[in-house]
Short mmCIF file of C-alpha atoms and ligand atoms in Angstrom, two decimals:
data_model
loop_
_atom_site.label_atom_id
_atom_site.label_comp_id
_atom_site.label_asym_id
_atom_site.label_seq_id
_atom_site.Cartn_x
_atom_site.Cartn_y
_atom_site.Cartn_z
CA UNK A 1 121.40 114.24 56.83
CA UNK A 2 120.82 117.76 57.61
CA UNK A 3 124.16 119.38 58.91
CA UNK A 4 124.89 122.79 60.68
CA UNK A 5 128.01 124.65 60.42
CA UNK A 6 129.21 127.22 62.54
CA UNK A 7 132.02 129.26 61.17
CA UNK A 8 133.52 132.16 63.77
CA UNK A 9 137.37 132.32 63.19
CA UNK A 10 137.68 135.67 62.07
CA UNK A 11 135.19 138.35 61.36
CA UNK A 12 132.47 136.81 59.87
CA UNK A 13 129.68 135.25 61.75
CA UNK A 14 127.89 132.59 59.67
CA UNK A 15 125.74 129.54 59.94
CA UNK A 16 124.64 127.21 57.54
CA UNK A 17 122.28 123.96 56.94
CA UNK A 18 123.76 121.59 54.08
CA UNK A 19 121.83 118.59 53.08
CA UNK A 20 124.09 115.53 52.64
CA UNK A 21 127.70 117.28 52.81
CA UNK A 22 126.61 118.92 48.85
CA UNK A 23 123.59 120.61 49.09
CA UNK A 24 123.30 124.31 50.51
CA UNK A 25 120.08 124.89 52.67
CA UNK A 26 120.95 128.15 53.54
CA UNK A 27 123.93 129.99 54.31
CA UNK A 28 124.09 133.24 56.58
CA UNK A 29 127.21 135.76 56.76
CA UNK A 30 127.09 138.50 59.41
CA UNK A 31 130.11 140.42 58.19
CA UNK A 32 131.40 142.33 61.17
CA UNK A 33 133.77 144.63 57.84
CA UNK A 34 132.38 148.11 58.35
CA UNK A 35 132.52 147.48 62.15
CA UNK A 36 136.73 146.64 61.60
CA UNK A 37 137.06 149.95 59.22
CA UNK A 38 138.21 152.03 61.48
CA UNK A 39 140.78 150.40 62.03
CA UNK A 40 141.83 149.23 58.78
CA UNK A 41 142.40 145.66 60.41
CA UNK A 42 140.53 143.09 62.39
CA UNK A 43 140.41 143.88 66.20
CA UNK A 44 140.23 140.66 67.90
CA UNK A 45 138.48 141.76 71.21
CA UNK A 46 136.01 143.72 69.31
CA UNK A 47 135.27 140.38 67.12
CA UNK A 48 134.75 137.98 69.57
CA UNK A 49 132.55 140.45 71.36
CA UNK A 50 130.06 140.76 68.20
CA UNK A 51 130.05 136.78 67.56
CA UNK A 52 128.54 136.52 71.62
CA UNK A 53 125.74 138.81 70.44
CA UNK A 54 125.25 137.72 66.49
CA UNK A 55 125.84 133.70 67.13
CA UNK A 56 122.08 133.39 68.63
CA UNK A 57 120.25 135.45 65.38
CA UNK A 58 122.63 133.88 62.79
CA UNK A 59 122.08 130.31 63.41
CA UNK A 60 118.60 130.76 64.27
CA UNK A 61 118.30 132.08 61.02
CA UNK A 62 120.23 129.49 59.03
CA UNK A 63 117.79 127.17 60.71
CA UNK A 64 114.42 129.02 59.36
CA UNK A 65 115.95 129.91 56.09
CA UNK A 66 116.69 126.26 55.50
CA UNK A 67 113.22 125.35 56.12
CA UNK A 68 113.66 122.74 58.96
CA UNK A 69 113.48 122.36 62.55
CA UNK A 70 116.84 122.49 64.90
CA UNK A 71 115.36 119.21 66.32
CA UNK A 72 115.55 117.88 62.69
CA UNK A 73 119.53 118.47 62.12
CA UNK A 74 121.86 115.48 62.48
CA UNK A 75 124.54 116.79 63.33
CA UNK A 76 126.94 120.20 64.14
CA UNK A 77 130.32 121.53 62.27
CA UNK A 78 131.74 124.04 63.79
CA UNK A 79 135.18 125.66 63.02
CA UNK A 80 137.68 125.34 65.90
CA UNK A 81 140.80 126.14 64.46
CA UNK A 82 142.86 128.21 63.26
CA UNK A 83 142.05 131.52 63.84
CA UNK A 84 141.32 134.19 66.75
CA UNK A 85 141.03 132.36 70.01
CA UNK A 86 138.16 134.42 71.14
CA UNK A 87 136.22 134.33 67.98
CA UNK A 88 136.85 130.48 67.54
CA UNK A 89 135.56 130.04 71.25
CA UNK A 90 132.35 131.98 70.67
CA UNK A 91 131.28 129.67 67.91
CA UNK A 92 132.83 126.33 69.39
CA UNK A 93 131.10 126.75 73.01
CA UNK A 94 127.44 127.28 71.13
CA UNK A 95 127.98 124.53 68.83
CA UNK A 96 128.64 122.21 71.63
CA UNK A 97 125.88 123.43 73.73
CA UNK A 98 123.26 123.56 70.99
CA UNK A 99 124.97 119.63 70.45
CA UNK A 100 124.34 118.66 73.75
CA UNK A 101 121.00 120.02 73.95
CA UNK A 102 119.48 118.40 70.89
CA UNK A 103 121.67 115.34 71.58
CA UNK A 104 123.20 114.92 68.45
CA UNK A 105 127.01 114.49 67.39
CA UNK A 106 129.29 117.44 66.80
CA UNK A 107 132.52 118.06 64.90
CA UNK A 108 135.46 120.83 65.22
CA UNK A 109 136.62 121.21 61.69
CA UNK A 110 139.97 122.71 60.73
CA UNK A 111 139.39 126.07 58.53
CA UNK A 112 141.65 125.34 55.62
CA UNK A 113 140.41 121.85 54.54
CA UNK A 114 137.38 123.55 54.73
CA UNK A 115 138.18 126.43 52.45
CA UNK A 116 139.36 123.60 49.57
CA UNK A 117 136.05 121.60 50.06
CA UNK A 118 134.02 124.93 49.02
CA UNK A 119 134.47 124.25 45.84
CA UNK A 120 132.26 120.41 46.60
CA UNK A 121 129.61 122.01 47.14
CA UNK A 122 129.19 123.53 43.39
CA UNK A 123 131.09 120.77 41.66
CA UNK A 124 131.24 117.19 41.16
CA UNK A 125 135.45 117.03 41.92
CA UNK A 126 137.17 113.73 41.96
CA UNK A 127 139.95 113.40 43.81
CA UNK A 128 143.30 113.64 43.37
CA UNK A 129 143.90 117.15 42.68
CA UNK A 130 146.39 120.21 42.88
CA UNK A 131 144.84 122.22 46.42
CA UNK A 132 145.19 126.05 46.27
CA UNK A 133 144.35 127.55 49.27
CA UNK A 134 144.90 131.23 49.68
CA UNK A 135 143.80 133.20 52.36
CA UNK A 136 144.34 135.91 55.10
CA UNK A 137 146.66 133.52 57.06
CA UNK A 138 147.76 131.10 54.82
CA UNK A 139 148.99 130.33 51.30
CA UNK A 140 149.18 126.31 50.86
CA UNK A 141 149.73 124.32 47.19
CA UNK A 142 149.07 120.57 48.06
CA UNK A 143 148.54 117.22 46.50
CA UNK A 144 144.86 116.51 48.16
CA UNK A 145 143.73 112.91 47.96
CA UNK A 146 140.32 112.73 49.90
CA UNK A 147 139.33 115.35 52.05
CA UNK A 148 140.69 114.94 54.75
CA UNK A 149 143.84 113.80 53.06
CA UNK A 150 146.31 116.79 52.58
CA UNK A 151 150.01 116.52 51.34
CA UNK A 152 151.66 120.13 51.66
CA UNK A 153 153.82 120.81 48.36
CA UNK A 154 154.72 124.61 49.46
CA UNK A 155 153.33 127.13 51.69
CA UNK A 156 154.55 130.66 52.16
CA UNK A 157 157.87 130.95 54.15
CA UNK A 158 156.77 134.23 55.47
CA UNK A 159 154.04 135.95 55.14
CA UNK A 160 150.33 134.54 53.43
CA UNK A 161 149.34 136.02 50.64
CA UNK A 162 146.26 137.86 51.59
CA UNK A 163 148.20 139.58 54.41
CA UNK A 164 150.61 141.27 51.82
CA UNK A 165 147.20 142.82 49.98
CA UNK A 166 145.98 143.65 53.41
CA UNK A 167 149.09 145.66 54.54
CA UNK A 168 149.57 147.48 51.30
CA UNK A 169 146.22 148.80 51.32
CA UNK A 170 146.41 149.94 54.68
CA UNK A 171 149.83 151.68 53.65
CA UNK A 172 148.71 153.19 51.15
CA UNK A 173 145.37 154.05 52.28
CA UNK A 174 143.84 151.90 48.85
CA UNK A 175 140.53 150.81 50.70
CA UNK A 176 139.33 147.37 53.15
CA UNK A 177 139.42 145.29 53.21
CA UNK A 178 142.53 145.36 51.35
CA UNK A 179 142.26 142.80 48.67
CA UNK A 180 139.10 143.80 47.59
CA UNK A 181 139.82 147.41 46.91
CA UNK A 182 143.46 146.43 45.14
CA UNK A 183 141.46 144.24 42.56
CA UNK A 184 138.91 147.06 41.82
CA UNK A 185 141.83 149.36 41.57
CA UNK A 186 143.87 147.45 39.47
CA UNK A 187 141.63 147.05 36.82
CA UNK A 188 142.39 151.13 36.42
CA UNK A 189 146.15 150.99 36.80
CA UNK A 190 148.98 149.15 34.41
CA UNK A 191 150.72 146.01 35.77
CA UNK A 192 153.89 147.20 34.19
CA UNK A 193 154.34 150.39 35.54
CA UNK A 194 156.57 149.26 38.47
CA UNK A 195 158.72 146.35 38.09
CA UNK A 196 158.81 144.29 41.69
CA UNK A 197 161.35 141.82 42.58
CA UNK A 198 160.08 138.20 42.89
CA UNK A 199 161.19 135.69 45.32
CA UNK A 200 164.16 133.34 44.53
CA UNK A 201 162.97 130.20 45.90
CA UNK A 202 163.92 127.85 43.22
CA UNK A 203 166.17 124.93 45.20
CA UNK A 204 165.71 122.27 47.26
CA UNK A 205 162.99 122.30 49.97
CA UNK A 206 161.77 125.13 48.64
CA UNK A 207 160.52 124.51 45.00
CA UNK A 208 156.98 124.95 45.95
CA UNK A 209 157.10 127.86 48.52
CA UNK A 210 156.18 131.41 48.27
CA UNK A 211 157.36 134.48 50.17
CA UNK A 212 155.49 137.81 50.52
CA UNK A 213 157.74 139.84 52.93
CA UNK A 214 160.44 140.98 50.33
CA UNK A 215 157.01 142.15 47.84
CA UNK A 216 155.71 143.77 50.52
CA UNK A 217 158.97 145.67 51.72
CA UNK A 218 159.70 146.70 47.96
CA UNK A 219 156.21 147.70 47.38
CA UNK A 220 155.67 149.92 50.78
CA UNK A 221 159.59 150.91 51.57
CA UNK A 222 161.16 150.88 48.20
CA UNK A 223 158.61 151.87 45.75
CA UNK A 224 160.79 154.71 43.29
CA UNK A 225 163.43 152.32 42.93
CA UNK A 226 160.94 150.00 41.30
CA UNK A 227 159.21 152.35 38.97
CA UNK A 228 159.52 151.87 35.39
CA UNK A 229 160.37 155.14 33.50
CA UNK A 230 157.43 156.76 31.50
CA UNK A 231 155.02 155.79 34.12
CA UNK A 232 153.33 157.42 36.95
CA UNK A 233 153.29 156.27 41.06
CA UNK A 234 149.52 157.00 41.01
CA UNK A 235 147.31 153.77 43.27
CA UNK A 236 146.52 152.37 40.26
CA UNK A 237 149.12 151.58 38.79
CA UNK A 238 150.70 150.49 42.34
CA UNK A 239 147.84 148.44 43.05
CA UNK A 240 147.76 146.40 39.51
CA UNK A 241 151.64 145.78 39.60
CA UNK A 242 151.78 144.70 42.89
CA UNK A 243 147.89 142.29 42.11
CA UNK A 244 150.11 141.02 38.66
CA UNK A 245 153.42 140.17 40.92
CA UNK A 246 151.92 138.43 43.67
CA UNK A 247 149.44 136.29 42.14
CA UNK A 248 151.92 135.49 39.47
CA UNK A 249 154.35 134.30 42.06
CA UNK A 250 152.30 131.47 42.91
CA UNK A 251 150.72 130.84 39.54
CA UNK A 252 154.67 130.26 38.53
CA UNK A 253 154.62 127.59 41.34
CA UNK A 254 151.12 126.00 40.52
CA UNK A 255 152.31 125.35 36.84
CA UNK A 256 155.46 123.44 38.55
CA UNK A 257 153.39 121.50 40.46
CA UNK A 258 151.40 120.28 37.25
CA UNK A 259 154.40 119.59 35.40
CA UNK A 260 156.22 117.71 37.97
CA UNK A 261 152.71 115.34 39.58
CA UNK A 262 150.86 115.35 36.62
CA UNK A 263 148.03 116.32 37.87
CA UNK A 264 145.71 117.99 35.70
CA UNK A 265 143.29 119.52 38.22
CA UNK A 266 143.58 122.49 40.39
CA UNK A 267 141.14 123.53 43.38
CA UNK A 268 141.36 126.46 44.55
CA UNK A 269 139.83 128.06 47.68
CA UNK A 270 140.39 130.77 50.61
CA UNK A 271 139.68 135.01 50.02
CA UNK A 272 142.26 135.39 47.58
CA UNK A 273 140.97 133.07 45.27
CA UNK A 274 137.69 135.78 44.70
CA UNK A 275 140.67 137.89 42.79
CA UNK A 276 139.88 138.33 39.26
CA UNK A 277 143.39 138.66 38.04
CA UNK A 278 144.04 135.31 39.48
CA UNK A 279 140.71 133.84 38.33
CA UNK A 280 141.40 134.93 34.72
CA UNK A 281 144.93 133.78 34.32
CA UNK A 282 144.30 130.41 36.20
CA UNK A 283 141.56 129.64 34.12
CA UNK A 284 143.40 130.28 30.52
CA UNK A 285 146.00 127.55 31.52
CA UNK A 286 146.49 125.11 28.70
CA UNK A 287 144.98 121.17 29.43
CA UNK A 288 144.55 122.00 32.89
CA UNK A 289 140.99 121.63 34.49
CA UNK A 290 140.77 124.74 37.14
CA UNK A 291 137.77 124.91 39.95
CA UNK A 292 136.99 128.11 41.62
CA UNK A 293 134.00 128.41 44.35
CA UNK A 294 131.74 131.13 43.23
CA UNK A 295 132.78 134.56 45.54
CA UNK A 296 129.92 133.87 48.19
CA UNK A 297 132.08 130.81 48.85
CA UNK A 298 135.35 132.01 48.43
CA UNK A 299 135.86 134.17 51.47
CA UNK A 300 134.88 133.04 54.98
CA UNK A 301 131.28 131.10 55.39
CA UNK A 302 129.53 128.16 57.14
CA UNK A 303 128.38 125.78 54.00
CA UNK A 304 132.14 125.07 53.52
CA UNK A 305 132.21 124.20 57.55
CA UNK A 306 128.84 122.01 57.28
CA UNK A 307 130.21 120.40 53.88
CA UNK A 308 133.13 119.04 55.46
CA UNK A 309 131.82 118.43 58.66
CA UNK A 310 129.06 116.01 57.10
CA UNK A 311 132.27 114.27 55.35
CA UNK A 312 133.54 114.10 59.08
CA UNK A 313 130.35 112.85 60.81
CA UNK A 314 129.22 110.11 57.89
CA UNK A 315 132.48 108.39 58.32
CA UNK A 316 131.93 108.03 62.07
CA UNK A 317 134.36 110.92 63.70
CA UNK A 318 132.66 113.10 66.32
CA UNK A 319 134.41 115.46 68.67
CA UNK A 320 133.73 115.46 72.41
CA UNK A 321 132.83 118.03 74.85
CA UNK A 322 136.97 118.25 75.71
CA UNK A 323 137.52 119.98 72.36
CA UNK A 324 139.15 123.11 72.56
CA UNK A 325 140.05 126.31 70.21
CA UNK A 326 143.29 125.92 68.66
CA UNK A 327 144.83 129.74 67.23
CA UNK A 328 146.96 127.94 64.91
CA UNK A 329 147.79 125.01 63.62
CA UNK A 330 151.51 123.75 64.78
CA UNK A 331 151.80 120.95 62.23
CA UNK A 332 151.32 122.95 59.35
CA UNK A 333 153.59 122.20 57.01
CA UNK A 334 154.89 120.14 54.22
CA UNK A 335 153.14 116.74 54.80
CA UNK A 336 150.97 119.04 56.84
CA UNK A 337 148.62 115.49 57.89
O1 KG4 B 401 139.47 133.22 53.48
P1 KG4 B 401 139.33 134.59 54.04
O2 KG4 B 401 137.97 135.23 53.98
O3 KG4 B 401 139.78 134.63 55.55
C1 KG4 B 401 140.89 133.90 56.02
O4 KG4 B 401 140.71 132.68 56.24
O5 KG4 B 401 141.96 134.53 56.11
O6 KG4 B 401 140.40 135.48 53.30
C2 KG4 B 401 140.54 136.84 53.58
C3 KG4 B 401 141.62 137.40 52.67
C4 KG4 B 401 141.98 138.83 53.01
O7 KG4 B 401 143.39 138.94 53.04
C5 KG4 B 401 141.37 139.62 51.85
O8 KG4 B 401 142.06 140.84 51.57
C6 KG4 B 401 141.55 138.62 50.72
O9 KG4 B 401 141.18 137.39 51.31
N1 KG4 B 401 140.68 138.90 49.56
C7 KG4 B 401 141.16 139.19 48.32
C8 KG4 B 401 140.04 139.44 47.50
N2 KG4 B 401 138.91 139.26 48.25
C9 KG4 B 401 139.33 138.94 49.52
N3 KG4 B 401 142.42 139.27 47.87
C10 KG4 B 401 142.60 139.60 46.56
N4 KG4 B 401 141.58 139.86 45.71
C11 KG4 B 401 140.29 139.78 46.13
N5 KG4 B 401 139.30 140.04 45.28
ZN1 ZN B 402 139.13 131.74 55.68
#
């Protein structure tokens, strides 16, 4: 079954045909980046606005590029939460009308099972197996036993991971988007020039959760009283000890995950997960089998939406025409269902 998938939660518009949730037809990304540069950040009003006038082209493209007819697909994903409530809405309201039109089912498909199902669509995975998902909004280890079936070990008790790369870019004027330019940076600079605090999240509840707001405040308020003597507070060397700290704080926490379910597999998925720092050091770990999608699929795109949404569709759930946008997602959270 031919799928489309919609994906319009953010700032990119895309649109994709997979063939039998695994194989990728096409897959179109209208990044809306150098139209956000300005102002180092994501405008919301200004991103919903360019999905109304990119949705049409994109998907019609997707379409062509994917060598079928619309009247061919069997179906519609479409992302309809989280994310920007204007952006989501764009997408949501032309998947249902293109839905209705061609009469065929369509789904609304939550973002962040999506971003761990990327990696399906390069790999054969069985399940169960350590999720990673790390994104702009969200920083999630879980226990994931199908793919729609999500157990939340930790999350962030603050801030996501991608937002602290974000922010100290835009601080320090180190490039956007901000995660991108750190990890180019970094690979100039010397992780051990400044020595930032980690979290102390070691009890209880909280064995599996990350923060990111002390990191951040150290890193933009604080930074002298973390340098290391002998070395210099050039961008650099800020931008690789800050990469080493925060992707080591949850690399600590994936390695107590393995110990303690035995799992042997990680998947990981979301923006952050295109960081090479992270890519290298997950990779070396001893026994442990590590999947990464390839960068196309790392950050935001549609084949992840269509992917999951052809999981959705084959075993019988459809959305109706009541479905709505949701910004966020309330229940998210350990056991997170
Ligand atoms: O998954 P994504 O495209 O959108 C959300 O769902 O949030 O993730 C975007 C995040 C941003 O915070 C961006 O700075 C980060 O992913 N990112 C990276 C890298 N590439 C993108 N962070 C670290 N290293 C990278 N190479
Ligand atoms: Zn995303």
């Amino acid at each position: 079954m031919y799928v489309l998938g919609i994906e319009s939660s953010c700032d990119e518009c895309a649109a994709s045909v997979v063939k039998d949730g695994n194989f990728i037809l096409s897959n179109i990304i209208a990044t809306q980046i150098d139209l956000h540069k300005p102002w180092q950040g994501v405008v919301p009003e200004i991103a919903s606005r360019l999905h109304t006038r990119w949705i049409w082209s994109v998907v019609d493209l997707a379409v062509k590029e994917a060598g079928i007819k619309k009247e061919e697909l069997g179906g519609i994903a479409v992302t309809n939460r989280p994310g920007l409530v204007g952006s989501l809405l764009v997408g949501l309201s032309f998947a249902k009308g293109l839905a209705w039109s061609l009469d065929i089912p369509f789904i609304g498909v939550d973002h962040i099972r999506a971003h761990l199902y990327a990696p399906h669509l390069e790999n054969d995975i069985s399940y169960p197996y350590l999720g990673l998902l790390v994104s702009g909004g969200h920083t999630v280890i879980a226990v994931v036993r199908g793919f729609d079936d999500i157990e939340v070990l930790g999350t962030t008790i603050d801030d996501a991971c991608g937002e602290a790369f974000d922010k100290i870019a835009k601080f320090y004027d180190l490039g956007y988007p901000g995660g991108i330019a750190i990890d180019k940076l970094a690979l100039e600079g010397n992780p051990k020039a400044f020595r930032f605090p980690s979290p102390n999240l070691h009890k209880g509840d909280h064995v599996y959760d990350v923060s990111y707001s002390g990191l951040k405040t150290a890193v933009i308020n604080q930074l002298d009283q973390f340098l290391n003597p002998g070395f210099e507070k050039t961008k650099e060397n800020i931008a690789a000890s800050f990469q080493k700290r925060a992707i080591d704080i949850l690399i600590k926490k994936v390695k107590r995950a393995i110990t303690n379910t035995g799992i042997k597999t990680v998947v990981a998925g979301g923006g952050v997960t295109a960081n090479s720092y992270m890519r290298s050091s997950l990779t070396g770990l001893w026994e442990v089998k590590t999947y990464f999608p390839s960068l196309e699929l790392c950050t935001d795109n549609a084949a992840m939406i269509a992917g999951i949404g052809y999981q959705y569709l084959k075993s019988g759930e459809v959305s109706d025409f009541s479905e709505n946008a949701k910004a966020r997602v309330p229940s998210f959270k350990r056991g997170y269902p």
